Coordinates of C-alpha atoms in Angstrom, one line a residue:
Chain A
M1 CA -10.7 28.8 0.9
S2 CA -7.6 26.9 1.4
F3 CA -4.3 27.7 2.9
V4 CA -1.0 26.3 4.0
R5 CA 0.9 27.4 6.7
L6 CA 4.4 26.2 7.2
E7 CA 6.3 27.1 10.6
N8 CA 10.0 26.1 11.4
V9 CA 9.4 23.2 9.2
S10 CA 12.7 21.2 9.0
V11 CA 13.0 17.6 7.5
E12 CA 15.9 15.4 8.5
F13 CA 16.5 11.9 7.4
P14 CA 18.8 9.1 7.6
I15 CA 20.4 8.0 4.3
Y16 CA 21.1 4.2 4.4
Q17 CA 24.0 3.4 2.7
G18 CA 24.4 -0.3 1.8
S19 CA 25.8 -1.7 5.4
S20 CA 23.4 0.3 7.5
R21 CA 20.1 -1.3 5.6
S22 CA 21.6 -4.6 6.7
L23 CA 20.5 -6.5 9.6
K24 CA 23.1 -8.6 10.2
K25 CA 25.5 -5.2 10.8
L26 CA 23.1 -3.9 13.2
L27 CA 22.6 -7.1 15.1
L28 CA 26.8 -7.6 15.1
A29 CA 27.1 -3.9 16.0
T30 CA 24.7 -4.3 19.0
S31 CA 26.1 -7.4 20.4
T32 CA 29.9 -6.8 19.8
R33 CA 31.6 -3.2 20.4
G34 CA 34.5 -2.0 18.2
N35 CA 34.7 -1.5 14.8
L36 CA 31.4 -3.1 13.9
A37 CA 29.8 -1.0 16.1
R38 CA 30.8 2.2 13.8
D39 CA 29.1 0.1 10.7
A40 CA 25.6 0.9 12.3
R41 CA 26.3 4.6 13.4
D42 CA 27.4 5.1 9.7
R43 CA 24.5 6.7 8.4
V44 CA 24.4 10.1 7.3
N45 CA 21.7 12.4 8.6
V46 CA 20.7 14.9 5.8
R47 CA 19.2 17.9 6.8
A48 CA 17.0 18.5 3.6
L49 CA 15.1 21.1 5.0
S50 CA 16.0 23.4 8.0
G51 CA 13.5 26.1 9.4
V52 CA 11.6 26.8 6.5
S53 CA 8.4 28.9 7.1
F54 CA 6.2 30.5 4.9
E55 CA 2.1 31.0 4.5
L56 CA 0.2 30.6 1.1
R57 CA -3.5 31.5 0.5
S58 CA -5.8 31.3 -1.7
G59 CA -5.1 32.7 -5.4
D60 CA -1.5 32.4 -4.7
R61 CA 0.9 31.2 -7.4
F62 CA 4.0 30.2 -5.7
A63 CA 7.7 28.8 -7.0
L64 CA 10.4 27.2 -5.5
V65 CA 13.5 28.1 -6.7
G66 CA 16.9 26.7 -6.2
A67 CA 19.9 24.7 -7.4
N68 CA 20.2 21.0 -7.5
G69 CA 19.9 19.7 -4.1
A70 CA 18.6 23.0 -2.4
G71 CA 15.6 20.7 -1.0
K72 CA 12.9 22.0 -3.4
T73 CA 11.5 18.3 -4.3
T74 CA 11.8 17.6 -0.2
L75 CA 9.9 20.8 0.4
L76 CA 7.0 19.5 -2.3
K77 CA 6.9 16.6 -0.8
V78 CA 6.2 17.9 2.6
L79 CA 3.5 20.1 1.5
A80 CA 1.9 17.0 -0.5
G81 CA 2.0 15.3 3.0
V82 CA 4.3 12.4 1.7
F83 CA 7.0 13.3 4.2
E84 CA 5.9 14.5 7.5
P85 CA 8.2 17.4 9.2
T86 CA 10.9 16.0 11.5
D87 CA 10.5 19.5 13.8
G88 CA 8.0 22.3 12.9
R89 CA 4.7 22.5 12.2
I90 CA 2.3 22.5 9.3
I91 CA -1.4 23.6 9.3
S92 CA -3.1 23.2 5.5
H93 CA -6.6 23.5 4.9
G94 CA -8.0 22.0 1.6
H95 CA -7.3 18.9 -0.7
V96 CA -3.7 18.7 -2.2
T97 CA -3.1 17.3 -5.6
S98 CA 0.2 16.2 -6.1
L99 CA 2.1 16.1 -9.6
L100 CA 5.2 15.2 -8.4
D101 CA 6.1 12.3 -10.9
T102 CA 4.4 11.5 -14.4
S103 CA 4.6 8.0 -13.2
V104 CA 2.1 8.1 -10.1
G105 CA -0.2 5.7 -10.5
L106 CA 0.4 5.4 -14.3
N107 CA 0.6 1.6 -15.1
V108 CA 2.7 1.8 -18.1
D109 CA 1.1 -1.7 -19.4
A110 CA -2.4 -0.5 -18.9
T111 CA -4.2 1.8 -21.6
G112 CA -4.5 5.4 -21.5
Y113 CA -8.5 4.9 -20.6
E114 CA -7.6 2.5 -17.8
N115 CA -5.1 4.9 -16.6
I116 CA -7.4 7.6 -16.3
I117 CA -9.4 5.5 -13.9
L118 CA -6.3 4.2 -11.9
R119 CA -4.7 7.7 -11.0
G120 CA -8.3 8.8 -10.3
M121 CA -8.7 6.0 -7.8
Y122 CA -5.5 7.1 -6.1
M123 CA -6.9 10.6 -6.1
G124 CA -9.7 9.5 -4.3
M125 CA -12.1 9.7 -7.0
H126 CA -14.5 6.6 -7.8
P127 CA -13.9 4.8 -10.9
R128 CA -17.8 5.7 -11.9
E129 CA -17.0 9.5 -11.6
M130 CA -13.7 9.3 -13.3
A131 CA -15.7 7.6 -16.3
Q132 CA -18.0 10.5 -16.5
R133 CA -14.8 12.7 -16.7
A134 CA -12.9 10.7 -18.7
P135 CA -14.2 12.5 -22.0
A136 CA -13.5 15.7 -20.9
I137 CA -10.2 14.4 -19.9
A138 CA -9.2 12.8 -23.3
E139 CA -10.2 16.1 -25.0
F140 CA -7.6 18.0 -22.8
T141 CA -4.8 15.6 -23.5
E142 CA -5.3 15.8 -27.2
L143 CA -4.1 12.4 -27.5
G144 CA -7.1 10.8 -29.4
D145 CA -6.6 7.4 -30.3
Y146 CA -3.4 6.9 -28.5
L147 CA -5.6 6.4 -25.2
E148 CA -6.6 2.9 -26.7
M149 CA -3.2 2.3 -26.4
P150 CA -0.9 1.0 -23.7
V151 CA 1.1 4.1 -21.9
R152 CA 4.1 2.4 -22.8
T153 CA 4.1 3.4 -25.9
Y154 CA 3.9 7.2 -25.1
S155 CA 6.5 9.6 -25.1
A156 CA 7.5 11.6 -22.1
G157 CA 5.4 14.5 -23.6
M158 CA 2.4 12.5 -23.8
M159 CA 2.5 11.2 -20.3
V160 CA 3.0 14.5 -18.9
R161 CA -0.2 15.6 -21.0
L162 CA -2.1 12.6 -19.4
A163 CA -1.0 13.1 -16.2
F164 CA -1.7 16.8 -16.0
A165 CA -5.1 16.4 -17.5
I166 CA -5.9 13.6 -14.9
S167 CA -4.6 15.2 -11.9
T168 CA -6.2 18.6 -12.9
C169 CA -9.8 17.3 -13.9
V170 CA -11.2 18.7 -10.9
A171 CA -9.9 21.8 -9.5
P172 CA -7.5 21.1 -6.7
D173 CA -7.5 23.1 -3.7
I174 CA -3.7 23.1 -3.5
L175 CA -1.7 21.7 -6.5
V176 CA 1.8 20.8 -5.9
M177 CA 3.9 20.3 -9.2
D178 CA 7.5 19.5 -9.8
E179 CA 9.6 20.4 -12.7
W180 CA 8.9 17.7 -15.2
V181 CA 5.7 19.4 -16.1
S182 CA 8.2 21.6 -18.4
A183 CA 8.4 18.2 -20.9
G184 CA 5.3 19.4 -22.7
D185 CA 5.5 21.3 -25.6
A186 CA 5.2 25.1 -25.6
R187 CA 1.4 24.7 -27.0
F188 CA 0.5 22.2 -23.9
L189 CA 2.5 24.7 -21.8
A190 CA 0.2 27.3 -22.6
K191 CA -3.0 25.3 -22.2
A192 CA -2.0 24.1 -19.1
Q193 CA -1.0 27.6 -18.0
R194 CA -4.7 28.9 -18.8
R195 CA -6.0 25.8 -16.8
I196 CA -3.9 26.9 -13.7
E197 CA -4.7 30.4 -14.0
E198 CA -8.6 29.3 -13.8
F199 CA -8.0 27.3 -10.8
V200 CA -6.1 30.2 -9.0
R201 CA -9.0 32.6 -9.7
H202 CA -11.0 30.1 -8.4
S203 CA -9.2 30.3 -5.0
S204 CA -6.9 27.7 -5.3
I205 CA -3.1 27.3 -4.6
L206 CA -0.1 26.5 -6.8
V207 CA 3.1 25.5 -5.6
L208 CA 5.7 24.7 -8.5
A209 CA 9.2 23.9 -8.5
S210 CA 11.4 24.2 -11.6
H211 CA 14.8 25.2 -12.9
S212 CA 13.0 26.9 -15.9
L213 CA 13.0 30.7 -14.8
D214 CA 10.8 31.6 -17.9
L215 CA 8.2 29.2 -17.0
I216 CA 8.5 30.4 -13.2
E217 CA 8.3 33.7 -14.3
K218 CA 5.4 33.1 -16.4
W219 CA 3.2 31.0 -14.2
C220 CA 4.0 32.3 -10.4
S221 CA 3.7 35.5 -8.8
R222 CA 5.5 34.9 -5.6
G223 CA 8.4 32.4 -4.5
I224 CA 11.0 31.2 -2.1
L225 CA 14.9 30.7 -2.6
L226 CA 15.9 27.7 -1.2
H227 CA 19.8 26.9 -0.8
H228 CA 20.9 23.9 1.3
G229 CA 17.3 23.7 3.0
Q230 CA 17.5 27.0 3.9
M231 CA 15.3 29.9 3.0
L232 CA 17.6 32.6 1.5
R233 CA 14.7 34.7 0.2
I234 CA 10.8 35.1 -0.2
G235 CA 8.9 37.5 -2.0
P236 CA 7.7 38.7 -5.1
I237 CA 9.0 36.5 -8.0
E238 CA 10.9 38.8 -9.9
E239 CA 12.9 39.4 -6.8
V240 CA 13.5 35.8 -5.9
I241 CA 14.6 35.3 -9.5
A242 CA 16.9 38.1 -9.3
S243 CA 18.4 36.7 -5.9
Y244 CA 18.8 33.4 -7.7
R245 CA 20.5 34.7 -10.4
R246 CA 22.9 36.7 -8.2
L247 CA 23.5 33.3 -5.9
T248 CA 24.2 31.5 -8.9
E249 CA 26.7 34.2 -10.1
E250 CA 28.3 34.4 -6.4
L251 CA 28.9 31.0 -6.5
T252 CA 30.5 30.7 -9.8
A253 CA 32.4 33.5 -9.0
M254 CA 33.7 31.8 -5.7
E255 CA 34.6 28.8 -7.5
E256 CA 36.4 30.4 -9.9
A257 CA 38.3 32.6 -7.5
Q258 CA 39.1 29.3 -5.8
A259 CA 40.5 27.8 -8.7
A260 CA 42.6 30.6 -9.5
A261 CA 43.9 30.4 -5.8
E262 CA 44.9 26.9 -6.3
Chain B
M1 CA -15.2 25.5 -13.4
A2 CA -16.2 22.4 -11.5
A3 CA -15.9 22.7 -7.9
W4 CA -13.9 19.9 -6.2
D5 CA -16.3 17.0 -5.5
S6 CA -17.5 17.3 -1.8
T7 CA -17.9 13.5 -1.3
A8 CA -14.5 12.8 -2.6
K9 CA -12.7 15.6 -0.5
D10 CA -14.6 14.2 2.7
R11 CA -13.1 11.1 2.0
L12 CA -9.7 12.2 1.8
A13 CA -9.6 15.0 4.2
P14 CA -7.4 13.8 7.2
K15 CA -9.3 13.5 10.2
G16 CA -7.9 14.4 13.8
R17 CA -6.4 17.3 15.3
W18 CA -3.1 17.7 17.0
T19 CA -1.7 20.8 18.8
R20 CA 1.7 22.0 19.1
R21 CA 3.9 21.7 22.0
G22 CA 7.1 23.6 22.3
G23 CA 8.5 26.4 19.9
H24 CA 11.6 26.0 17.5
A25 CA 13.6 29.1 17.0
I26 CA 15.9 28.8 13.9
A27 CA 16.9 32.0 12.4
P28 CA 15.7 32.2 8.8
T29 CA 18.4 34.5 7.8
V30 CA 21.8 32.7 6.3
A31 CA 25.1 34.7 5.8
L32 CA 26.6 33.0 3.0
F33 CA 29.8 35.0 2.6
P34 CA 30.1 36.7 6.2
G35 CA 33.0 39.4 6.2
S36 CA 32.8 40.1 2.8
D37 CA 31.1 43.1 1.3
R38 CA 28.9 40.9 -0.9
G39 CA 28.0 39.1 2.2
K40 CA 27.3 42.4 4.1
R41 CA 25.0 43.2 1.1
R42 CA 23.5 39.5 1.1
D43 CA 22.8 39.7 4.5
Q44 CA 20.6 43.1 4.3
E45 CA 18.9 41.9 1.4
L46 CA 18.1 38.6 3.4
G47 CA 17.2 40.0 6.3
A48 CA 13.8 40.7 5.1
V49 CA 12.9 37.1 5.1
G50 CA 11.8 37.2 8.6
Q51 CA 9.8 40.2 7.9
V52 CA 7.9 38.5 4.7
T53 CA 6.7 35.6 6.6
Q54 CA 4.8 37.1 9.5
F55 CA 1.7 35.2 10.5
E56 CA -1.5 36.3 10.5
A57 CA -4.1 34.9 12.8
I58 CA -6.1 31.9 11.2
S59 CA -9.3 30.8 12.2
E60 CA -9.2 27.7 13.8
P61 CA -12.1 25.7 12.5
G62 CA -10.7 25.9 9.2
T63 CA -7.4 24.0 10.0
D64 CA -7.7 20.3 9.3
R65 CA -3.9 19.1 9.0
I66 CA -1.2 19.9 11.6
F67 CA 1.5 17.9 12.0
D68 CA 4.1 18.4 15.1
F69 CA 6.8 16.2 15.4
P70 CA 8.1 14.5 17.2
A71 CA 5.5 13.9 19.9
P72 CA 5.2 10.3 21.1
S73 CA 1.0 11.1 21.9
T74 CA 0.9 12.5 18.6
R75 CA 2.5 9.4 16.9
V76 CA -0.1 7.2 18.6
R77 CA -2.9 9.6 17.4
C78 CA -1.8 9.5 13.9
A79 CA -1.1 5.9 13.6
V80 CA -4.7 5.2 14.8
A81 CA -6.1 7.9 12.7
D82 CA -3.9 6.1 9.5
I83 CA -5.3 2.6 10.6
C84 CA -8.9 3.7 10.7
D85 CA -8.8 6.3 7.6
G86 CA -7.2 3.2 5.4
F87 CA -9.9 1.0 6.5
G88 CA -12.7 3.6 5.8
Q89 CA -11.2 3.9 2.1
S90 CA -12.5 0.1 1.7
W91 CA -13.7 0.8 -1.7
L92 CA -9.9 2.1 -2.7
W93 CA -8.1 -0.9 -1.7
M94 CA -10.6 -3.5 -2.8
R95 CA -10.7 -2.1 -6.4
L96 CA -6.9 -1.6 -6.4
A97 CA -6.6 -5.2 -5.1
H98 CA -8.6 -6.4 -8.0
Q99 CA -6.7 -4.2 -10.6
D100 CA -3.6 -6.0 -9.0
L101 CA -4.7 -9.3 -9.8
R102 CA -6.0 -8.2 -13.5
L103 CA -2.5 -6.8 -14.2
R104 CA -0.8 -9.5 -12.8
Y105 CA -2.4 -11.9 -15.1
R106 CA -3.0 -9.6 -18.1
G107 CA -2.3 -11.2 -21.4
S108 CA -3.2 -15.1 -19.8
I109 CA -6.3 -16.6 -20.4
L110 CA -7.0 -18.3 -17.4
G111 CA -5.8 -15.6 -15.6
P112 CA -5.8 -16.1 -11.5
F113 CA -7.0 -19.5 -12.2
W114 CA -3.7 -20.7 -13.0
Q115 CA -2.9 -20.7 -9.4
T116 CA -5.8 -23.0 -9.1
I117 CA -4.5 -25.2 -11.6
T118 CA -0.9 -25.5 -9.6
T119 CA -2.8 -26.3 -6.7
V120 CA -4.8 -29.1 -8.5
I121 CA -1.6 -30.8 -10.0
L122 CA 0.2 -30.5 -6.8
I123 CA -2.6 -31.9 -4.8
S124 CA -3.1 -34.8 -7.0
S125 CA 0.4 -35.7 -7.4
M126 CA 1.5 -35.4 -3.8
G127 CA -1.9 -36.9 -2.6
V128 CA -1.1 -40.4 -4.1
I129 CA 2.3 -40.4 -3.3
Y130 CA 2.0 -39.5 0.2
A131 CA -1.4 -41.6 0.9
K132 CA 0.9 -44.5 0.2
L133 CA 4.1 -43.4 1.9
F134 CA 2.1 -42.8 5.2
R135 CA -0.1 -45.9 4.4
V136 CA -3.4 -43.8 4.8
E137 CA -6.5 -44.3 2.4
L138 CA -6.5 -41.7 -0.1
H139 CA -10.3 -41.1 0.8
D140 CA -8.8 -39.3 3.9
Y141 CA -5.8 -38.3 3.0
L142 CA -6.9 -36.3 0.1
P143 CA -9.3 -33.8 1.7
M144 CA -6.9 -32.8 4.5
L145 CA -3.9 -32.1 1.9
T146 CA -6.3 -30.2 -0.1
V147 CA -7.6 -28.1 2.6
G148 CA -4.5 -27.8 4.2
L149 CA -2.4 -26.8 1.2
I150 CA -5.1 -24.4 0.1
S151 CA -4.9 -22.4 3.6
W152 CA -1.2 -22.8 3.6
V153 CA -0.8 -21.2 -0.1
F154 CA -3.2 -18.0 1.4
V155 CA -1.2 -17.7 5.0
S156 CA 2.2 -17.9 3.3
G157 CA 1.3 -15.8 0.5
M158 CA 0.4 -12.9 2.9
I159 CA 3.6 -13.6 4.7
T160 CA 6.1 -13.2 1.7
E161 CA 4.3 -10.3 0.2
G162 CA 3.9 -9.0 3.4
C163 CA 7.7 -8.1 3.2
G164 CA 6.9 -5.9 0.2
T165 CA 3.7 -4.3 1.8
F166 CA 5.2 -1.0 1.6
D167 CA 8.4 -1.1 -0.6
S168 CA 6.4 -2.6 -3.7
E169 CA 4.4 0.6 -3.3
R170 CA 7.2 2.8 -3.0
N171 CA 6.1 5.2 -6.2
I172 CA 2.8 6.0 -4.5
I173 CA 3.8 6.1 -1.0
Q174 CA 6.5 8.7 -2.3
Q175 CA 3.9 10.7 -4.3
V176 CA 0.5 10.5 -2.9
K177 CA -0.7 11.1 0.5
L178 CA -2.8 8.0 1.7
P179 CA -3.0 5.8 5.0
L180 CA -0.1 3.7 4.7
S181 CA -2.4 0.7 6.4
L182 CA -4.3 0.9 3.1
H183 CA -1.4 -1.1 1.3
A184 CA -1.7 -3.9 3.8
Y185 CA -5.5 -4.1 3.4
R186 CA -4.8 -3.9 -0.2
L187 CA -2.5 -6.9 0.3
V188 CA -4.8 -9.1 2.4
Y189 CA -8.0 -8.5 0.1
R190 CA -5.9 -9.7 -2.8
N191 CA -4.8 -12.8 -1.1
V192 CA -8.3 -13.4 -0.1
L193 CA -9.1 -13.2 -3.6
V194 CA -6.6 -15.3 -4.8
L195 CA -8.2 -17.9 -2.2
A196 CA -11.3 -17.6 -3.6
H197 CA -10.2 -18.8 -6.9
S198 CA -8.8 -22.3 -5.3
F199 CA -11.4 -22.5 -3.0
V200 CA -13.4 -24.0 -5.7
I201 CA -11.3 -27.0 -5.7
I202 CA -12.5 -28.0 -2.1
P203 CA -16.0 -28.4 -2.8
I204 CA -15.0 -30.8 -5.7
V205 CA -12.8 -32.9 -3.6
L206 CA -15.1 -33.2 -0.9
I207 CA -17.9 -34.5 -3.6
I208 CA -15.2 -37.1 -5.1
F209 CA -14.6 -37.9 -1.7
P210 CA -17.7 -37.8 0.6
H211 CA -17.6 -36.9 4.0
P212 CA -20.3 -36.1 6.4
I213 CA -20.5 -32.4 6.5
A214 CA -20.9 -30.7 10.0
W215 CA -23.0 -27.5 9.2
I216 CA -22.7 -26.0 12.2
R217 CA -19.0 -26.7 12.3
L218 CA -18.8 -24.9 8.8
L219 CA -19.8 -21.7 10.7
E220 CA -16.6 -21.9 12.7
I221 CA -14.6 -20.9 9.5
V222 CA -16.0 -17.1 9.9
P223 CA -14.1 -16.5 12.9
G224 CA -11.1 -18.7 12.0
M225 CA -10.7 -16.6 8.7
L226 CA -11.6 -13.3 10.3
L227 CA -8.4 -14.2 12.8
L228 CA -6.2 -15.1 10.0
M229 CA -7.0 -11.7 8.2
I230 CA -6.4 -9.5 11.1
N231 CA -3.1 -11.3 11.8
G232 CA -2.5 -10.9 7.6
V233 CA -3.0 -7.1 8.3
A234 CA -0.7 -6.9 11.2
V235 CA 1.9 -9.1 9.9
S236 CA 2.2 -7.1 6.5
I237 CA 2.1 -3.8 8.5
L238 CA 5.1 -5.5 10.7
L239 CA 6.9 -7.2 7.7
G240 CA 6.6 -4.3 5.6
M241 CA 8.4 -1.9 7.7
V242 CA 11.1 -4.1 8.8
C243 CA 11.8 -5.3 5.1
A244 CA 11.7 -1.8 4.1
R245 CA 14.2 -0.8 6.6
F246 CA 16.5 -3.8 6.4
R247 CA 16.7 -5.1 2.6
D248 CA 18.0 -8.6 3.8
V249 CA 14.9 -9.5 5.7
P250 CA 12.8 -10.6 2.6
P251 CA 15.1 -13.6 1.7
I252 CA 15.4 -14.3 5.2
V253 CA 11.3 -14.8 5.4
A254 CA 11.2 -16.4 2.2
S255 CA 13.8 -19.2 3.3
I256 CA 11.8 -19.4 6.6
V257 CA 8.5 -20.2 5.0
Q258 CA 9.8 -22.7 2.7
V259 CA 11.2 -24.5 5.7
V260 CA 8.1 -24.1 7.9
F261 CA 6.1 -25.5 5.3
F262 CA 7.6 -29.1 5.7
L263 CA 7.5 -28.6 9.6
T264 CA 4.0 -27.9 9.6
P265 CA 1.4 -30.7 9.6
I266 CA 0.1 -29.8 6.1
F267 CA 0.5 -32.7 4.1
W268 CA 1.3 -35.2 7.1
P269 CA -1.0 -35.7 10.2
P270 CA 0.5 -34.5 13.4
T271 CA -0.5 -38.0 15.0
A272 CA 2.2 -39.1 12.5
L273 CA 4.7 -37.8 15.2
G274 CA 3.6 -40.1 18.0
K275 CA 4.0 -39.0 21.4
N276 CA 6.2 -36.0 20.1
A277 CA 3.4 -34.7 18.4
W278 CA 3.0 -31.6 20.8
W279 CA 5.7 -30.0 19.3
A280 CA 4.0 -29.5 16.3
L281 CA 1.1 -28.1 18.0
L282 CA 3.3 -25.3 19.2
N283 CA 3.7 -24.2 15.8
P284 CA 1.5 -21.0 15.2
L285 CA 1.2 -21.7 11.5
Y286 CA -0.5 -25.0 12.5
A287 CA -2.9 -23.2 14.6
A288 CA -3.7 -20.9 11.9
I289 CA -4.3 -23.6 9.4
D290 CA -6.4 -25.7 11.5
V291 CA -8.8 -23.0 12.4
V292 CA -9.6 -23.0 8.7
R293 CA -9.3 -26.8 7.8
A294 CA -11.2 -28.2 10.8
P295 CA -14.5 -26.7 10.2
L296 CA -14.2 -27.6 6.4
L297 CA -13.4 -31.3 7.3
G298 CA -16.4 -31.4 9.6
I299 CA -13.6 -32.2 12.8
P300 CA -14.1 -30.1 15.7
T301 CA -11.1 -27.6 16.0
S302 CA -8.9 -28.1 18.9
P303 CA -9.1 -25.7 21.9
H304 CA -5.7 -25.7 21.8
S305 CA -5.4 -24.3 18.3
W306 CA -7.9 -21.2 19.3
T307 CA -5.9 -20.6 22.2
I308 CA -2.6 -20.3 20.2
M309 CA -4.3 -17.9 17.6
A310 CA -5.7 -15.8 20.4
I311 CA -2.2 -15.4 21.7
V312 CA -0.4 -15.1 18.6
T313 CA -3.0 -12.4 17.1
G314 CA -2.7 -10.7 20.3
I315 CA 1.2 -10.2 20.1
N316 CA 1.2 -9.6 16.2
C317 CA -1.4 -6.8 16.9
V318 CA 0.4 -5.2 19.6
A319 CA 4.0 -5.4 18.1
A320 CA 2.6 -4.2 14.6
F321 CA 1.0 -1.3 16.1
M322 CA 4.0 0.0 18.2
F323 CA 6.4 -0.5 15.4
F324 CA 3.7 1.3 13.2
S325 CA 3.0 4.1 15.4
R326 CA 6.7 4.9 16.3
F327 CA 8.0 4.5 12.5
R328 CA 5.1 5.5 10.5
A329 CA 6.4 8.7 9.5
R330 CA 9.7 7.0 8.5
I331 CA 8.2 4.7 6.0
A332 CA 8.1 7.3 3.2
F333 CA 12.0 7.9 3.8
W334 CA 12.9 3.9 4.1
V335 CA 11.0 2.8 0.8

């Protein structure tokens, strides 16, 4: 039984631009008043998420939909436990496996097999355990002899296969995925979908962020529409996608109207 | 379907509970285009958000990760949990440190022994020249230089690498939830491994230039090394955070370390300063080297060095902990 509950979660972080990253600027700014003081406070606070609340339970396949910069990745990172909310509360139960980036724990100079062990370690699995699971992983990736080669030589799609196969070699309680998974080819995606469906039947939770509405429609049952870090809509996936389409249309219409007015 | 291996899960499950204080009310509805008909329609449509996210009561025993920010008491508890969990996953940081070295020296035949060879070359060339310069016997000078230099490489390695404790692991920090202290343990352990490779020089030098070895004194190296490692963890957390936040600190640290090498009695004896020797003794890095060097050379470690080391360790640990508990959650944003 796994669940995740977010209550009014907000994430706000300062963006350190050149000058405020500099120690000299900060020291000078605190010792001398005037123009320099503004330099140190020059940082821009970004409210990447604001007041996001929802609850996920076993068997949920949840999609995050929204335009670029809507806060999807930030929300995924919050769910993965990488970012801690600056406000609000998260309650979660179950082990989270995050697939935010294919490169996690993949060392491009090491071979596919070595990377299976390495990435497994970051997932908290002992190398001995991973060695036992390696054949099953190798089979899923269908990479064959490529697994003996350095990952540097892999294509993006091959890396996705490897990363996905390793991360899902044991059923995660909560699987958090970013859109890169769509770099795989159609056959791989079908295979991945079958695997995820199996997890979800065994009471796992899937959270997927993607721009590919087709993929989301196929994989997810519920979803949330984010816009500028706020929840616009939450509900069955068809409705969320419909809202997203409408939002995109409206934004485009508004831009056109503005352009026409000028 | 294979179930999650329970031991793996237990290892990773964050321990500790935090409770909520204070409520936050943020209206989830957003009026994008207020006023317009479209806007009204959207308002009605989006008004549903609040209802969909009604929460049901969840049985408390099941919860295992609750974050509630910002609350100072929570921060301290999170920091303590992080430091303890990180240490508990020793198998992970040890393996990762081994892996670091393997990858660092991939393709080279001698691997980490390159560091050993560099040290040997440095010691033999410096040893001959400086023994003449200081007009001391090579027999006395070389063991001192060898042990001093090897301890210096260990200590300064932790300081310079400490600048990248978090920054060089940004890939992992941004993607996987792991105790952040784990990266500090990994760094210190990696440096211990490097030290172990250079350490083989010491018995060789001591055989070529035999000195009476005081076996009891040799035991003093245990608390000495322990203190160095504790300081290594504290410094790499502290510097790692400062350097992740302020990008011009690493070059500053690098140049300071370079200068301090010449200011610290490593290749010259503190007695060479005559009556000014006391100010070399105030150098905490001299104390750090002395607590390892003296036992190996069979000289009694000066109580002075122990005192300095105790004070420095205290300051480092308190500063690192205060910084870590205050800004731990920020590290993911900094890197």
